[in-house]
Amino acid sequence: MDMPKVIPVCYCGNPVKLNTSWSNNNPGRRFFGCKKFDNAFQKPCQFFSWFDPPLTPRLRVVLLGLLKKVKSLEDARKKERRT
Ligand SMILES: [Zn+2]
């Protein structure tokens, strides 16, 4: 595992959770966020810290191209199932 030995603590005082970003600017880049982040009932605090180094422009283009490909394959499969 590549988890750091010391897990940061967010503003709520909880150990943070490692999430993966899928935004266009940072596809696949991991970041630390509040563990309430994916809980719709509790508002997360604003803690945010990147875990992975920034993506190079080249890697970003490659990753976005792959994501697009995966999505089109999934769409094609969904269409096949419907018919
Ligand atoms: Zn928090």
Coordinates of N, CA and C and ligand atoms in Angstrom, one line a residue:
M1 N 0.9 -1.2 0.0 CA 0.0 0.0 0.0 C 0.9 1.2 0.0
D2 N 0.4 2.3 -0.7 CA 1.1 3.5 -0.7 C 0.5 4.6 0.2
M3 N -0.2 4.2 1.2 CA -0.8 5.1 2.1 C 0.3 5.7 3.0
P4 N 0.2 7.0 3.2 CA 1.3 7.6 4.1 C 1.1 7.0 5.5
K5 N 2.2 7.1 6.3 CA 2.2 6.5 7.7 C 1.3 7.4 8.6
V6 N 1.3 8.7 8.4 CA 0.5 9.6 9.2 C -0.6 10.1 8.3
I7 N -1.9 9.7 8.7 CA -3.0 10.2 8.0 C -3.4 11.6 8.6
P8 N -3.6 12.6 7.7 CA -4.0 13.9 8.2 C -5.3 13.9 8.8
V9 N -5.6 14.8 9.7 CA -6.9 15.0 10.3 C -7.6 16.2 9.8
C10 N -8.8 16.1 9.5 CA -9.6 17.2 8.9 C -10.0 18.2 10.0
Y11 N -10.7 19.2 9.6 CA -11.2 20.3 10.6 C -12.2 19.7 11.6
C12 N -12.8 18.6 11.3 CA -13.8 18.0 12.3 C -13.0 17.2 13.3
G13 N -11.8 16.9 13.1 CA -11.0 16.1 14.0 C -11.0 14.6 13.6
N14 N -11.5 14.3 12.5 CA -11.6 12.9 12.0 C -10.4 12.7 11.1
P15 N -9.9 11.4 11.1 CA -8.9 11.1 10.0 C -9.5 11.3 8.7
V16 N -8.8 11.8 7.7 CA -9.4 12.1 6.4 C -9.4 10.9 5.6
K17 N -10.2 11.0 4.5 CA -10.4 9.9 3.6 C -9.7 10.2 2.3
L18 N -9.1 9.1 1.7 CA -8.5 9.3 0.4 C -9.5 9.1 -0.7
N19 N -9.8 10.1 -1.5 CA -10.7 10.1 -2.6 C -10.0 10.2 -3.9
T20 N -10.7 9.9 -5.0 CA -10.1 10.1 -6.3 C -10.9 11.1 -7.1
S21 N -10.3 12.1 -7.6 CA -10.9 13.1 -8.4 C -11.2 12.6 -9.8
W22 N -12.3 12.9 -10.4 CA -12.6 12.6 -11.8 C -12.9 13.8 -12.6
S23 N -12.4 15.0 -12.1 CA -12.7 16.2 -12.8 C -11.8 16.2 -14.1
N24 N -12.2 17.1 -15.0 CA -11.5 17.2 -16.3 C -10.0 17.7 -16.1
N25 N -9.8 18.5 -15.0 CA -8.5 19.0 -14.8 C -7.6 18.0 -14.1
N26 N -8.2 17.1 -13.3 CA -7.4 16.2 -12.5 C -7.9 14.8 -12.5
P27 N -8.1 14.2 -13.7 CA -8.7 12.8 -13.7 C -7.8 11.8 -13.0
G28 N -8.3 11.1 -12.1 CA -7.6 10.0 -11.4 C -6.7 10.5 -10.4
R29 N -6.6 11.8 -10.1 CA -5.7 12.3 -9.1 C -6.3 12.2 -7.7
R30 N -5.6 11.6 -6.8 CA -6.2 11.4 -5.5 C -6.0 12.6 -4.5
F31 N -6.9 12.7 -3.6 CA -6.8 13.8 -2.7 C -7.4 13.4 -1.3
F32 N -7.0 14.1 -0.3 CA -7.6 13.8 1.0 C -8.8 14.8 1.2
G33 N -9.9 14.2 1.7 CA -11.0 15.1 2.0 C -11.7 14.6 3.3
C34 N -12.6 15.4 3.8 CA -13.4 15.0 5.0 C -14.1 13.7 4.7
K35 N -14.1 12.8 5.7 CA -14.8 11.5 5.5 C -16.3 11.6 5.4
K36 N -16.8 12.8 5.7 CA -18.3 13.1 5.5 C -18.5 13.5 4.0
F37 N -17.4 13.6 3.2 CA -17.5 14.0 1.9 C -18.6 13.4 1.0
D38 N -18.7 12.0 1.2 CA -19.7 11.3 0.3 C -20.9 11.0 1.1
N39 N -21.1 11.7 2.2 CA -22.3 11.5 3.0 C -23.3 12.7 2.8
A40 N -24.4 12.4 2.1 CA -25.3 13.5 1.7 C -26.0 14.2 2.9
F41 N -26.0 13.5 4.0 CA -26.7 14.0 5.2 C -25.9 14.9 6.1
Q42 N -24.6 14.8 6.0 CA -23.8 15.6 6.8 C -22.9 16.5 6.0
K43 N -22.8 17.7 6.3 CA -22.0 18.7 5.5 C -20.6 18.5 5.9
P44 N -19.8 18.2 4.8 CA -18.3 18.0 5.1 C -17.7 19.4 5.4
C45 N -16.6 19.3 6.1 CA -15.8 20.6 6.3 C -15.0 20.8 5.0
Q46 N -14.3 21.9 5.0 CA -13.6 22.3 3.8 C -12.2 21.8 3.6
F47 N -11.9 20.8 4.4 CA -10.5 20.2 4.4 C -10.3 19.6 3.0
F48 N -9.2 20.0 2.4 CA -8.8 19.5 1.1 C -7.3 19.5 0.9
S49 N -6.8 18.3 0.5 CA -5.3 18.3 0.3 C -5.0 17.2 -0.7
W50 N -4.2 17.6 -1.7 CA -3.9 16.6 -2.8 C -2.9 15.6 -2.2
F51 N -3.1 14.4 -2.7 CA -2.2 13.3 -2.3 C -1.2 13.0 -3.4
D52 N -1.7 13.0 -4.6 CA -0.8 12.7 -5.8 C -0.3 14.0 -6.3
P53 N 0.9 14.0 -6.9 CA 1.4 15.2 -7.5 C 0.6 15.6 -8.7
P54 N 0.7 16.9 -9.1 CA -0.1 17.4 -10.2 C 0.1 16.5 -11.5
L55 N -0.9 16.4 -12.3 CA -0.7 15.6 -13.5 C 0.0 16.5 -14.6
T56 N 0.8 15.8 -15.3 CA 1.5 16.5 -16.4 C 0.4 16.7 -17.5
P57 N 0.5 17.8 -18.3 CA -0.5 18.0 -19.4 C -0.6 16.8 -20.3
R58 N 0.5 16.1 -20.5 CA 0.5 14.9 -21.4 C -0.3 13.8 -20.8
L59 N -0.1 13.5 -19.5 CA -0.8 12.4 -18.8 C -2.3 12.7 -18.7
R60 N -2.6 14.0 -18.5 CA -4.0 14.4 -18.5 C -4.7 14.1 -19.8
V61 N -4.1 14.4 -20.9 CA -4.7 14.2 -22.2 C -4.9 12.7 -22.4
V62 N -3.8 11.9 -22.0 CA -3.9 10.4 -22.2 C -5.1 9.9 -21.4
L63 N -5.1 10.3 -20.1 CA -6.2 9.8 -19.2 C -7.6 10.2 -19.7
L64 N -7.7 11.4 -20.1 CA -9.1 11.9 -20.6 C -9.5 11.1 -21.8
G65 N -8.5 10.8 -22.7 CA -8.8 10.0 -23.9 C -9.2 8.6 -23.5
L66 N -8.6 8.0 -22.5 CA -9.0 6.7 -22.1 C -10.4 6.7 -21.4
L67 N -10.6 7.7 -20.6 CA -11.9 7.8 -20.0 C -13.1 7.9 -21.0
K68 N -12.8 8.7 -22.0 CA -13.8 8.9 -23.1 C -14.0 7.5 -23.8
K69 N -13.0 6.8 -24.0 CA -13.1 5.5 -24.7 C -13.9 4.5 -23.8
V70 N -13.6 4.5 -22.5 CA -14.4 3.6 -21.6 C -15.8 4.0 -21.6
K71 N -16.1 5.3 -21.6 CA -17.5 5.7 -21.6 C -18.2 5.3 -22.9
S72 N -17.6 5.5 -24.0 CA -18.2 5.1 -25.3 C -18.5 3.6 -25.4
L73 N -17.5 2.8 -24.8 CA -17.7 1.4 -24.8 C -18.9 1.0 -23.9
E74 N -19.0 1.7 -22.7 CA -20.1 1.4 -21.8 C -21.4 1.8 -22.5
D75 N -21.5 2.9 -23.1 CA -22.7 3.4 -23.8 C -23.1 2.4 -24.9
A76 N -22.1 1.9 -25.6 CA -22.4 0.9 -26.7 C -23.0 -0.4 -26.1
R77 N -22.4 -0.8 -24.9 CA -22.9 -2.0 -24.3 C -24.4 -1.8 -23.8
K78 N -24.6 -0.6 -23.2 CA -26.0 -0.4 -22.8 C -27.0 -0.4 -23.9
K79 N -26.6 0.1 -25.0 CA -27.5 0.1 -26.2 C -27.7 -1.3 -26.7
E80 N -26.7 -2.1 -26.6 CA -26.8 -3.5 -27.1 C -27.8 -4.3 -26.2
R81 N -27.7 -4.0 -24.9 CA -28.6 -4.7 -23.9 C -30.1 -4.3 -24.1
R82 N -30.3 -3.0 -24.5 CA -31.6 -2.5 -24.7 C -32.3 -3.2 -25.9
T83 N -31.6 -3.5 -26.9 CA -32.2 -4.0 -28.1 C -32.3 -5.5 -28.1
Ligands
ZN1 ZN -14.2 17.0 8.3

